[in-house]
Amino acid sequence: MPRHLPAALLVAVTMAGPALAQEAKEPAKPAAVSDRVKDVAALNPTDAATLKPGTVLFRDSRESASTNPENGLIAFDAWKKARPAEAAALMPWPGYTEPDYAQTLNGVTKQRHETLKVYVAEGRFVVAKPPSAIDLAAYANLDFLAKMDPVIRHKRLEPADATPNKDPAAAFAKRPDRPWCGAGGSCIESRYDLEGKLPLGVKLANKLELGSSKKVAEFVSFQSELRVLPPTEAANLAALTRIETPVAGGLEQTIFWVNQILRFGKFLAVMQPAPNDPNRTVVTTYMALAIKADVLDRKQEYARVPVLKNLLPVQVLMGNSSFNTGTSISAGVPTYARNRIVAFADALAKN
């Protein structure tokens, strides 16, 4: 067993505990969200005219029969080249690049470039009412976020207390054009306590961190900006959805600071009148999560540790481990994204 293991062990031991030594024999099946969800290879503009209320189309880039552990992830720079409209809309801000920052270890400061890999999911559904009847401001608040995923707790954060706004060491996550939450948006601080066997696994990981002052957290904490998009910004999103009707509104939550695993995330919803019926609204949703590549590049270390070798970070993050559990982040990012999109669809249909 190596003498010192990296703090990124959090993900590797995601479903640890009494069964840590158990092999991950079969990938866990994602928790069923609804029979109404239809997996598709792509979202097509024609969906807007044929989709019935109550059905949710869902797409991500995973190949069901793939043997690639990183199936469903794309390198950040490759994403920008292959899907420029999508990347432009889902990056934290226009022109975003992978972070460069100074890191000090054992008194030695070095410049570091951080590479990212991105998971993107899309959803589309129809609401049986016109866009004018949907008040997006009613969804840009703490109460609504709490309903979207009840196991994640939220509280209001003053913009001045947002980490990139005040900490020079986090300058790489600071918007160059304006302060976070300074354009009519709300700053939110959120906390997700790890579920299932994960907390016990974290305790084990911390015991293995011999001589390290940096311990693995038993929770994921993140800060985000939640806002209704101004009409000028929302109008440009028709190029992303490829639906010809004008954009009636947009809602986004941008995760700009995370304590571990992720570097950024975004949930985006775009509202447009249905092409064949102005009294119906087509909603196209997106979720992007950028994962730190060094979290995924943990194979040799884990292979030397029997209780960890079957809990590779990429398996757990992509929901391909029998140790995935629940319906939130611990279930893996594909299940988390699917549930978030479906919860949003249900909320719009009810209100």
CSV table of N, CA and C in Angstrom, one decimal, residues 167-296:
chain,number,residue,atom,x,y,z
A,167,ASP,N,-11.5,36.1,-2.9
A,167,ASP,CA,-10.2,35.4,-2.6
A,167,ASP,C,-9.3,35.5,-3.8
A,168,PRO,N,-8.1,36.2,-3.7
A,168,PRO,CA,-7.2,36.3,-4.8
A,168,PRO,C,-6.7,34.9,-5.3
A,169,ALA,N,-6.7,33.9,-4.4
A,169,ALA,CA,-6.3,32.6,-4.9
A,169,ALA,C,-7.3,31.9,-5.8
A,170,ALA,N,-8.5,32.5,-5.8
A,170,ALA,CA,-9.6,31.9,-6.7
A,170,ALA,C,-9.9,32.9,-7.9
A,171,ALA,N,-8.9,33.7,-8.2
A,171,ALA,CA,-9.1,34.7,-9.3
A,171,ALA,C,-9.4,34.0,-10.6
A,172,PHE,N,-8.9,32.8,-10.8
A,172,PHE,CA,-9.2,32.1,-12.1
A,172,PHE,C,-10.7,31.8,-12.3
A,173,ALA,N,-11.5,31.9,-11.2
A,173,ALA,CA,-12.9,31.6,-11.3
A,173,ALA,C,-13.7,32.9,-11.3
A,174,LYS,N,-13.1,34.0,-11.4
A,174,LYS,CA,-13.8,35.3,-11.3
A,174,LYS,C,-14.1,35.7,-12.7
A,175,ARG,N,-15.4,36.2,-12.9
A,175,ARG,CA,-15.8,36.6,-14.2
A,175,ARG,C,-15.0,37.8,-14.6
A,176,PRO,N,-14.6,37.9,-15.8
A,176,PRO,CA,-13.8,39.1,-16.3
A,176,PRO,C,-14.7,40.3,-16.6
A,177,ASP,N,-16.0,40.0,-16.9
A,177,ASP,CA,-16.8,41.1,-17.4
A,177,ASP,C,-17.7,41.8,-16.3
A,178,ARG,N,-17.9,41.0,-15.2
A,178,ARG,CA,-18.7,41.6,-14.1
A,178,ARG,C,-18.6,40.6,-12.9
A,179,PRO,N,-18.9,41.1,-11.7
A,179,PRO,CA,-18.9,40.2,-10.5
A,179,PRO,C,-20.0,39.2,-10.6
A,180,TRP,N,-19.7,38.0,-10.0
A,180,TRP,CA,-20.8,37.0,-9.9
A,180,TRP,C,-22.0,37.6,-9.1
A,181,CYS,N,-23.1,37.3,-9.6
A,181,CYS,CA,-24.4,37.7,-9.0
A,181,CYS,C,-24.6,39.2,-9.1
A,182,GLY,N,-23.9,39.9,-10.0
A,182,GLY,CA,-24.0,41.3,-10.1
A,182,GLY,C,-24.8,41.8,-11.3
A,183,ALA,N,-25.6,40.9,-11.9
A,183,ALA,CA,-26.4,41.3,-13.0
A,183,ALA,C,-27.8,40.8,-12.8
A,184,GLY,N,-28.4,41.1,-11.7
A,184,GLY,CA,-29.8,40.7,-11.4
A,184,GLY,C,-29.9,39.3,-10.9
A,185,GLY,N,-28.8,38.6,-10.7
A,185,GLY,CA,-28.9,37.2,-10.3
A,185,GLY,C,-28.7,37.1,-8.8
A,186,SER,N,-29.1,35.9,-8.2
A,186,SER,CA,-28.9,35.6,-6.8
A,186,SER,C,-27.7,34.7,-6.6
A,187,CYS,N,-27.0,34.9,-5.6
A,187,CYS,CA,-25.9,34.1,-5.2
A,187,CYS,C,-26.4,33.0,-4.2
A,188,ILE,N,-26.1,31.8,-4.5
A,188,ILE,CA,-26.6,30.7,-3.6
A,188,ILE,C,-25.4,29.8,-3.2
A,189,GLU,N,-25.4,29.5,-1.9
A,189,GLU,CA,-24.4,28.5,-1.4
A,189,GLU,C,-25.1,27.2,-1.1
A,190,SER,N,-24.6,26.1,-1.6
A,190,SER,CA,-25.3,24.8,-1.5
A,190,SER,C,-24.4,23.8,-0.9
A,191,ARG,N,-25.0,22.8,-0.3
A,191,ARG,CA,-24.2,21.7,0.4
A,191,ARG,C,-24.9,20.4,0.2
A,192,TYR,N,-24.2,19.4,-0.3
A,192,TYR,CA,-24.7,18.1,-0.5
A,192,TYR,C,-23.9,17.1,0.4
A,193,ASP,N,-24.5,16.5,1.4
A,193,ASP,CA,-23.8,15.5,2.2
A,193,ASP,C,-23.8,14.2,1.6
A,194,LEU,N,-22.7,13.6,1.5
A,194,LEU,CA,-22.5,12.4,0.7
A,194,LEU,C,-23.4,11.3,1.3
A,195,GLU,N,-24.0,10.4,0.4
A,195,GLU,CA,-24.9,9.4,0.8
A,195,GLU,C,-24.4,8.0,0.8
A,196,GLY,N,-25.2,7.1,1.3
A,196,GLY,CA,-24.9,5.7,1.2
A,196,GLY,C,-23.7,5.3,2.0
A,197,LYS,N,-22.8,4.5,1.4
A,197,LYS,CA,-21.6,4.1,2.1
A,197,LYS,C,-20.5,5.2,2.0
A,198,LEU,N,-20.7,6.2,1.3
A,198,LEU,CA,-19.7,7.2,1.0
A,198,LEU,C,-19.1,7.8,2.2
A,199,PRO,N,-19.8,8.3,3.2
A,199,PRO,CA,-19.1,8.9,4.4
A,199,PRO,C,-18.1,8.0,5.1
A,200,LEU,N,-18.4,6.7,5.1
A,200,LEU,CA,-17.5,5.7,5.7
A,200,LEU,C,-16.2,5.6,4.8
A,201,GLY,N,-16.5,5.7,3.5
A,201,GLY,CA,-15.3,5.6,2.6
A,201,GLY,C,-14.4,6.8,2.7
A,202,VAL,N,-15.0,8.0,3.0
A,202,VAL,CA,-14.2,9.2,3.2
A,202,VAL,C,-13.4,9.1,4.4
A,203,LYS,N,-14.0,8.5,5.5
A,203,LYS,CA,-13.2,8.3,6.7
A,203,LYS,C,-12.0,7.4,6.5
A,204,LEU,N,-12.2,6.4,5.7
A,204,LEU,CA,-11.1,5.5,5.4
A,204,LEU,C,-10.0,6.3,4.5
A,205,ALA,N,-10.5,7.0,3.5
A,205,ALA,CA,-9.5,7.8,2.7
A,205,ALA,C,-8.7,8.7,3.6
A,206,ASN,N,-9.3,9.4,4.5
A,206,ASN,CA,-8.6,10.3,5.4
A,206,ASN,C,-7.6,9.6,6.2
A,207,LYS,N,-7.9,8.4,6.7
A,207,LYS,CA,-6.9,7.6,7.4
A,207,LYS,C,-5.7,7.2,6.6
A,208,LEU,N,-5.9,7.0,5.3
A,208,LEU,CA,-4.9,6.7,4.4
A,208,LEU,C,-4.0,7.9,4.0
A,209,GLU,N,-4.5,9.1,4.3
A,209,GLU,CA,-3.8,10.3,3.9
A,209,GLU,C,-2.7,10.6,5.0
A,210,LEU,N,-1.8,9.7,5.1
A,210,LEU,CA,-0.8,9.8,6.1
A,210,LEU,C,0.1,11.1,5.9
A,211,GLY,N,0.2,11.9,6.9
A,211,GLY,CA,1.1,13.0,6.8
A,211,GLY,C,0.5,14.2,6.1
A,212,SER,N,-0.7,14.1,5.6
A,212,SER,CA,-1.3,15.1,4.8
A,212,SER,C,-2.2,16.0,5.7
A,213,SER,N,-2.1,17.3,5.5
A,213,SER,CA,-2.9,18.3,6.3
A,213,SER,C,-4.2,18.5,5.5
A,214,LYS,N,-4.3,18.1,4.3
A,214,LYS,CA,-5.6,18.3,3.5
A,214,LYS,C,-6.4,17.1,3.6
A,215,LYS,N,-7.6,17.1,4.2
A,215,LYS,CA,-8.4,16.0,4.3
A,215,LYS,C,-9.6,16.1,3.3
A,216,VAL,N,-10.1,14.9,3.0
A,216,VAL,CA,-11.2,14.8,2.1
A,216,VAL,C,-12.5,15.2,2.8
A,217,ALA,N,-13.3,16.1,2.2
A,217,ALA,CA,-14.6,16.5,2.8
A,217,ALA,C,-15.6,15.4,2.7
A,218,GLU,N,-16.5,15.3,3.6
A,218,GLU,CA,-17.6,14.4,3.6
A,218,GLU,C,-18.9,15.0,2.9
A,219,PHE,N,-18.6,16.1,2.2
A,219,PHE,CA,-19.7,16.8,1.5
A,219,PHE,C,-19.2,17.5,0.3
A,220,VAL,N,-20.1,17.8,-0.6
A,220,VAL,CA,-19.8,18.7,-1.8
A,220,VAL,C,-20.4,20.0,-1.5
A,221,SER,N,-19.6,21.1,-1.5
A,221,SER,CA,-20.1,22.4,-1.3
A,221,SER,C,-19.9,23.2,-2.6
A,222,PHE,N,-20.9,24.0,-3.0
A,222,PHE,CA,-20.7,24.7,-4.2
A,222,PHE,C,-21.5,26.0,-4.1
A,223,GLN,N,-21.0,27.0,-4.9
A,223,GLN,CA,-21.6,28.3,-5.0
A,223,GLN,C,-22.1,28.5,-6.4
A,224,SER,N,-23.2,29.2,-6.6
A,224,SER,CA,-23.8,29.3,-7.9
A,224,SER,C,-24.5,30.7,-8.0
A,225,GLU,N,-24.7,31.1,-9.3
A,225,GLU,CA,-25.5,32.2,-9.6
A,225,GLU,C,-26.8,31.7,-10.3
A,226,LEU,N,-27.9,32.1,-9.8
A,226,LEU,CA,-29.2,31.8,-10.3
A,226,LEU,C,-29.9,33.0,-10.9
A,227,ARG,N,-30.3,33.0,-12.2
A,227,ARG,CA,-30.9,34.2,-12.7
A,227,ARG,C,-31.7,33.9,-13.9
A,228,VAL,N,-32.7,34.8,-14.2
A,228,VAL,CA,-33.4,34.8,-15.4
A,228,VAL,C,-32.6,35.6,-16.4
A,229,LEU,N,-32.4,35.0,-17.6
A,229,LEU,CA,-31.6,35.7,-18.6
A,229,LEU,C,-32.2,37.0,-19.1
A,230,PRO,N,-31.5,38.0,-19.3
A,230,PRO,CA,-32.0,39.2,-20.0
A,230,PRO,C,-32.4,38.8,-21.4
A,231,PRO,N,-33.4,39.5,-22.0
A,231,PRO,CA,-33.9,39.2,-23.3
A,231,PRO,C,-32.9,39.1,-24.4
A,232,THR,N,-31.9,40.1,-24.3
A,232,THR,CA,-30.8,40.1,-25.3
A,232,THR,C,-30.0,38.9,-25.3
A,233,GLU,N,-29.7,38.3,-24.1
A,233,GLU,CA,-28.9,37.1,-24.0
A,233,GLU,C,-29.7,35.9,-24.4
A,234,ALA,N,-31.0,35.9,-24.0
A,234,ALA,CA,-31.8,34.7,-24.3
A,234,ALA,C,-32.1,34.6,-25.8
A,235,ALA,N,-32.2,35.7,-26.5
A,235,ALA,CA,-32.5,35.7,-27.9
A,235,ALA,C,-31.5,34.9,-28.7
A,236,ASN,N,-30.2,34.9,-28.3
A,236,ASN,CA,-29.2,34.2,-29.0
A,236,ASN,C,-29.2,32.7,-28.9
A,237,LEU,N,-30.1,32.2,-28.0
A,237,LEU,CA,-30.1,30.7,-27.8
A,237,LEU,C,-30.9,30.0,-28.8
A,238,ALA,N,-31.5,30.6,-29.7
A,238,ALA,CA,-32.2,29.9,-30.8
A,238,ALA,C,-31.3,29.2,-31.6
A,239,ALA,N,-30.0,29.7,-31.8
A,239,ALA,CA,-29.0,28.9,-32.5
A,239,ALA,C,-28.6,27.6,-31.9
A,240,LEU,N,-28.8,27.6,-30.5
A,240,LEU,CA,-28.4,26.4,-29.8
A,240,LEU,C,-29.6,25.3,-29.9
A,241,THR,N,-30.8,25.8,-29.7
A,241,THR,CA,-31.9,24.8,-29.8
A,241,THR,C,-32.3,24.4,-31.2
A,242,ARG,N,-32.0,25.3,-32.2
A,242,ARG,CA,-32.3,25.1,-33.6
A,242,ARG,C,-33.8,25.0,-33.9
A,243,ILE,N,-34.6,25.6,-32.9
A,243,ILE,CA,-36.0,25.7,-33.2
A,243,ILE,C,-36.2,27.2,-33.7
A,244,GLU,N,-37.0,27.3,-34.7
A,244,GLU,CA,-37.1,28.6,-35.4
A,244,GLU,C,-37.9,29.6,-34.7
A,245,THR,N,-38.8,29.3,-33.8
A,245,THR,CA,-39.6,30.3,-33.1
A,245,THR,C,-38.7,31.2,-32.2
A,246,PRO,N,-39.1,32.4,-31.9
A,246,PRO,CA,-38.2,33.3,-31.1
A,246,PRO,C,-38.1,32.8,-29.7
A,247,VAL,N,-37.0,33.0,-29.0
A,247,VAL,CA,-36.8,32.6,-27.6
A,247,VAL,C,-37.7,33.6,-26.8
A,248,ALA,N,-38.5,33.0,-25.9
A,248,ALA,CA,-39.4,33.8,-25.0
A,248,ALA,C,-38.7,34.0,-23.7
A,249,GLY,N,-37.7,33.2,-23.3
A,249,GLY,CA,-37.1,33.4,-22.0
A,249,GLY,C,-36.1,32.3,-21.7
A,250,GLY,N,-35.2,32.6,-20.8
A,250,GLY,CA,-34.2,31.6,-20.4
A,250,GLY,C,-33.9,31.7,-18.9
A,251,LEU,N,-33.6,30.6,-18.3
A,251,LEU,CA,-33.2,30.5,-16.9
A,251,LEU,C,-31.9,29.7,-16.8
A,252,GLU,N,-31.0,30.2,-15.9
A,252,GLU,CA,-29.8,29.5,-15.8
A,252,GLU,C,-29.3,29.5,-14.3
A,253,GLN,N,-28.6,28.4,-14.0
A,253,GLN,CA,-27.9,28.3,-12.7
A,253,GLN,C,-26.5,28.0,-13.1
A,254,THR,N,-25.5,28.8,-12.8
A,254,THR,CA,-24.1,28.6,-13.1
A,254,THR,C,-23.4,28.3,-11.8
A,255,ILE,N,-22.8,27.1,-11.7
A,255,ILE,CA,-22.0,26.8,-10.5
A,255,ILE,C,-20.5,27.3,-10.8
A,256,PHE,N,-20.1,28.2,-10.1
A,256,PHE,CA,-18.8,28.8,-10.4
A,256,PHE,C,-17.7,28.4,-9.4
A,257,TRP,N,-18.1,27.8,-8.2
A,257,TRP,CA,-17.0,27.4,-7.3
A,257,TRP,C,-17.5,26.1,-6.6
A,258,VAL,N,-16.6,25.1,-6.6
A,258,VAL,CA,-16.9,23.8,-5.9
A,258,VAL,C,-15.7,23.4,-5.1
A,259,ASN,N,-16.0,22.8,-3.9
A,259,ASN,CA,-14.9,22.5,-3.0
A,259,ASN,C,-14.0,21.3,-3.5
A,260,GLN,N,-14.6,20.4,-4.4
A,260,GLN,CA,-13.8,19.3,-4.9
A,260,GLN,C,-14.5,18.7,-6.1
A,261,ILE,N,-13.8,17.9,-6.8
A,261,ILE,CA,-14.2,17.1,-7.9
A,261,ILE,C,-14.5,17.9,-9.2
A,262,LEU,N,-15.5,18.8,-9.1
A,262,LEU,CA,-15.9,19.6,-10.3
A,262,LEU,C,-15.2,21.0,-10.3
A,263,ARG,N,-15.1,21.6,-11.5
A,263,ARG,CA,-14.6,22.9,-11.6
A,263,ARG,C,-15.8,23.9,-11.9
A,264,PHE,N,-16.7,23.5,-12.7
A,264,PHE,CA,-17.9,24.4,-12.9
A,264,PHE,C,-19.1,23.5,-13.4
A,265,GLY,N,-20.3,24.1,-13.4
A,265,GLY,CA,-21.5,23.4,-13.9
A,265,GLY,C,-22.5,24.4,-14.3
A,266,LYS,N,-23.4,24.0,-15.1
A,266,LYS,CA,-24.5,24.9,-15.5
A,266,LYS,C,-25.7,24.1,-15.9
A,267,PHE,N,-26.9,24.7,-15.4
A,267,PHE,CA,-28.2,24.2,-15.8
A,267,PHE,C,-28.8,25.4,-16.6
A,268,LEU,N,-29.3,25.1,-17.8
A,268,LEU,CA,-29.9,26.1,-18.6
A,268,LEU,C,-31.2,25.6,-19.2
A,269,ALA,N,-32.2,26.5,-19.1
A,269,ALA,CA,-33.5,26.1,-19.7
A,269,ALA,C,-33.9,27.3,-20.7
A,270,VAL,N,-34.3,26.9,-21.9
A,270,VAL,CA,-34.7,27.9,-22.9
A,270,VAL,C,-36.2,27.6,-23.3
A,271,MET,N,-37.0,28.7,-23.2
A,271,MET,CA,-38.4,28.6,-23.5
A,271,MET,C,-38.7,29.2,-24.9
A,272,GLN,N,-39.5,28.5,-25.7
A,272,GLN,CA,-39.9,29.0,-27.0
A,272,GLN,C,-41.3,28.5,-27.3
A,273,PRO,N,-42.1,29.3,-28.1
A,273,PRO,CA,-43.4,28.9,-28.5
A,273,PRO,C,-43.3,27.7,-29.4
A,274,ALA,N,-44.2,26.7,-29.3
A,274,ALA,CA,-44.2,25.6,-30.2
A,274,ALA,C,-44.4,26.1,-31.7
A,275,PRO,N,-43.7,25.6,-32.6
A,275,PRO,CA,-43.9,26.1,-34.0
A,275,PRO,C,-45.3,25.9,-34.6
A,276,ASN,N,-46.0,24.9,-34.1
A,276,ASN,CA,-47.4,24.6,-34.7
A,276,ASN,C,-48.5,25.1,-33.7
A,277,ASP,N,-48.1,25.6,-32.5
A,277,ASP,CA,-49.1,26.0,-31.6
A,277,ASP,C,-48.6,27.0,-30.6
A,278,PRO,N,-48.9,28.3,-30.8
A,278,PRO,CA,-48.3,29.4,-29.9
A,278,PRO,C,-48.8,29.3,-28.5
A,279,ASN,N,-49.8,28.4,-28.2
A,279,ASN,CA,-50.4,28.2,-26.9
A,279,ASN,C,-49.7,27.1,-26.1
A,280,ARG,N,-48.6,26.6,-26.7
A,280,ARG,CA,-47.8,25.6,-26.1
A,280,ARG,C,-46.3,26.1,-26.0
A,281,THR,N,-45.6,25.7,-25.0
A,281,THR,CA,-44.2,26.1,-24.9
A,281,THR,C,-43.3,24.9,-25.0
A,282,VAL,N,-42.3,25.0,-25.9
A,282,VAL,CA,-41.2,24.0,-25.9
A,282,VAL,C,-40.1,24.5,-25.0
A,283,VAL,N,-39.7,23.6,-24.1
A,283,VAL,CA,-38.6,23.9,-23.2
A,283,VAL,C,-37.4,23.0,-23.5
A,284,THR,N,-36.3,23.6,-23.8
A,284,THR,CA,-35.1,22.8,-24.1
A,284,THR,C,-34.1,23.1,-22.9
A,285,THR,N,-33.6,22.0,-22.3
A,285,THR,CA,-32.8,22.1,-21.1
A,285,THR,C,-31.4,21.5,-21.3
A,286,TYR,N,-30.5,22.0,-20.6
A,286,TYR,CA,-29.1,21.6,-20.7
A,286,TYR,C,-28.5,21.5,-19.3
A,287,MET,N,-27.6,20.5,-19.1
A,287,MET,CA,-26.8,20.5,-17.9
A,287,MET,C,-25.4,20.1,-18.3
A,288,ALA,N,-24.4,20.9,-17.9
A,288,ALA,CA,-23.0,20.7,-18.2
A,288,ALA,C,-22.3,20.6,-16.9
A,289,LEU,N,-21.4,19.6,-16.7
A,289,LEU,CA,-20.6,19.5,-15.5
A,289,LEU,C,-19.1,19.3,-15.9
A,290,ALA,N,-18.2,20.1,-15.5
A,290,ALA,CA,-16.8,20.0,-15.9
A,290,ALA,C,-16.1,19.4,-14.7
A,291,ILE,N,-15.5,18.2,-15.0
A,291,ILE,CA,-14.8,17.4,-14.0
A,291,ILE,C,-13.3,17.7,-14.1
A,292,LYS,N,-12.6,17.8,-13.0
A,292,LYS,CA,-11.2,17.9,-13.0
A,292,LYS,C,-10.5,16.6,-13.5
A,293,ALA,N,-9.7,16.8,-14.6
A,293,ALA,CA,-9.2,15.6,-15.2
A,293,ALA,C,-8.3,14.8,-14.2
A,294,ASP,N,-7.6,15.4,-13.3
A,294,ASP,CA,-6.8,14.7,-12.4
A,294,ASP,C,-7.6,13.8,-11.4
A,295,VAL,N,-8.9,14.1,-11.3
A,295,VAL,CA,-9.7,13.2,-10.5
A,295,VAL,C,-9.9,11.9,-11.2
A,296,LEU,N,-10.0,11.9,-12.5
A,296,LEU,CA,-10.2,10.7,-13.3
A,296,LEU,C,-8.9,9.9,-13.5
